[in-house]
């Protein structure tokens, strides 16, 4: 397919006669339900005539369901909701939905032209009552042609049901303005209609209620009476046989005229019986636009050809930016989705529809469906008449140079003439910046003369400059600032005739030259006030030149280092940008994190690993002592240029601000500088959060020192500070690498207490506390500890739990009796000891078997110690007579067990990974009912190839330690 031969949509699409002729009156798109019900001849035929109305109507899924539901209810069928609430955004299809119900009830045959509606129920002669709260006057009511006046909502509804039979039922209530009760309303729906079905349509109820508060009725108000009637009406209709009620409310507090309380109250009055309906949702707006603006459905083959051409270009761009296979697959999948959306939206670019549907709806004045119809109709009329159309009508193809289109757009957005200077100066004036760029590019590349890339991109930015996307994860009222990111802009602007390389270059030039284009480091946005872009850009170029001349060690690097120092201030275990290994301390046993300089990211893989091993193993000319207490935070190459750029602009802003008197900056320009500074500071903070997301740690594998690379990957980090995120990565993400506590049994295993260090030698029954500390921070073996305080707490806990004893006295001597020669009063075991009493310089740890005997005459307060052979202590729920794990039956018992209650449960089973997880609840339930709320678990796994020791430590041993589980290896 030759993408360059794509024909403009104006050659392939037939417009609706109203659109092509420019007959774009407000009344064509603004439906007046009250006027339709009254048969006003001034209402356009397309809205007044049922046949013409449904011919121009697209039945969305909810509208189809709504029509089916209401017609069935009017026919007396059960099982349907008879009270329905329309709660839609401003201009979201509410009036069109009510008009659809009105025409369907009055003239059911008009629906037969729609295949999907032929099977709908035919309720016969329906009495339809329409109450338009915007038109009905609360004080004066409505005067009839014969001079009589209807005073209230209930009076006007009754009059429309039947002036002769229904109205007399509530005539006195209408006269006195007192709401009728439920029994009266029931008679109104049955006797008053003479058995006919009754459809009641209430529009703009909130507006009527608001005004009726000012009308007194005896000791009450008309508003209170109207609310009482509304509630009773919903209850009676819900319980009726052949009646239905559909009423509308505004979508949000913003549209409720400030009376949020009244909106909530009315919403609640019918909440027990009503059901919510949303007439237009998602991409259903696309066929609505096509049905109303086009004379006939677009040719499918043309739509497919165009959508595939755009998919090829946009997917190619996204794949070029992708760095991993998964990102490339994602680009392909998104390309297919885009192709399908383009084919369904043709001749509209989906991005143009999304701007109106997702962004412009945040503008108070913009109406979601009606406003989109009016705006698009003016664009299509202009392009058909004056030419200039492309293969699709996208954000950049809106003909803002057409005064009618420009006025229509700005009026819909409620800004009228505010943006005329913006368009004239930067987009499409005689000397506009974008126009000058296009003229220069046309001279250099004649093929771009008809493309006008700068005008196209600037126009796209203009459309993105109003409203804003809803902030993800927030309430529906909170939106992001107006503007568009570069990726969003390129996806909406590039196409078969404009590649992303050209578009990116044009965007950069626009940013540097436009007077009203604002760029905050993330979003591009046109604003009414001129910017200070040029001053900042000039200063930034000066800073960049100075930095380049300094060969990477200029003002930008110094500023980044200063900022990182500030970020890490207060963390005494961090080192910023060490130039050599001796810049990283090696005096104290504590875990340190060295943040490597930005230049490290530019090195090749082998050079990086060489430097990292030197940092981790050496301290100057000698070997590093505390190798297990050091990690290297690695800078991420992707973030470095973004960080440098943001810092360059911060320095440039400071220089411009320093010359404010010389440059004669205005108050507004100074505020723009401050705003830009805040934006760049936010960009810097964002870059710092993502700058260090990997830590390299030393590990021993196969007898050789290797590097363990701990990376965040796709896992989110909750912390915001630079060092806090690194520590979260090491302690909370995946298998913990750094521990804030240590199990006493792990201390015993680490220093091999109770075991021979060399085969054939005596058992090691005691060790200096300093040697224990040295072992944890010197030997590259898990677990790594945050600091010596963690070890102090572990030793104190081990003393309390009788795992080992603690004594003062340095290097004690073991006697021939297997006991250490130390005064028994200086030995502590089985009781609590404060963390700060553990002294690494003079403390000594010994196994309980090596504790000297307690003298025969024990002084009060001494702690006796069992000096016999220490065996593993059974858990409190273990029966000493149990046959152990693997047994299927327990010993014979009497008493309760003889009555069917077993005192001991032991079982053995094999399980897969999935079965293990499913077995957890059963094990937990058993533990909950066992003595001491504990069970003893024995685990056995086998592998023909053997388990990798490093994997066992990381995947098995350390998670058990982190869970504070005391375990022994058989």
PDB file of C-alpha atoms in Angstrom, residues 807-808 812 820-828 852-853 855:
ATOM      1  CA  UNK A 807      29.793 -12.789  80.183  1.00  0.00           C
ATOM      2  CA  UNK A 808      32.240  -9.972  80.673  1.00  0.00           C
ATOM      3  CA  UNK A 812      37.897 -16.469  78.549  1.00  0.00           C
ATOM      4  CA  UNK A 820      34.745 -21.471  81.198  1.00  0.00           C
ATOM      5  CA  UNK A 821      36.828 -20.096  84.014  1.00  0.00           C
ATOM      6  CA  UNK A 822      34.800 -17.085  84.992  1.00  0.00           C
ATOM      7  CA  UNK A 823      33.009 -15.943  88.078  1.00  0.00           C
ATOM      8  CA  UNK A 824      29.457 -17.325  87.813  1.00  0.00           C
ATOM      9  CA  UNK A 825      28.072 -13.988  88.954  1.00  0.00           C
ATOM     10  CA  UNK A 826      29.399 -12.402  85.753  1.00  0.00           C
ATOM     11  CA  UNK A 827      27.513 -14.824  83.524  1.00  0.00           C
ATOM     12  CA  UNK A 828      24.022 -13.923  82.343  1.00  0.00           C
ATOM     13  CA  UNK A 852      30.272 -22.737  85.093  1.00  0.00           C
ATOM     14  CA  UNK A 853      28.275 -24.525  87.765  1.00  0.00           C
ATOM     15  CA  UNK A 855      27.876 -22.683  93.702  1.00  0.00           C
TER      16      UNK A 855
END
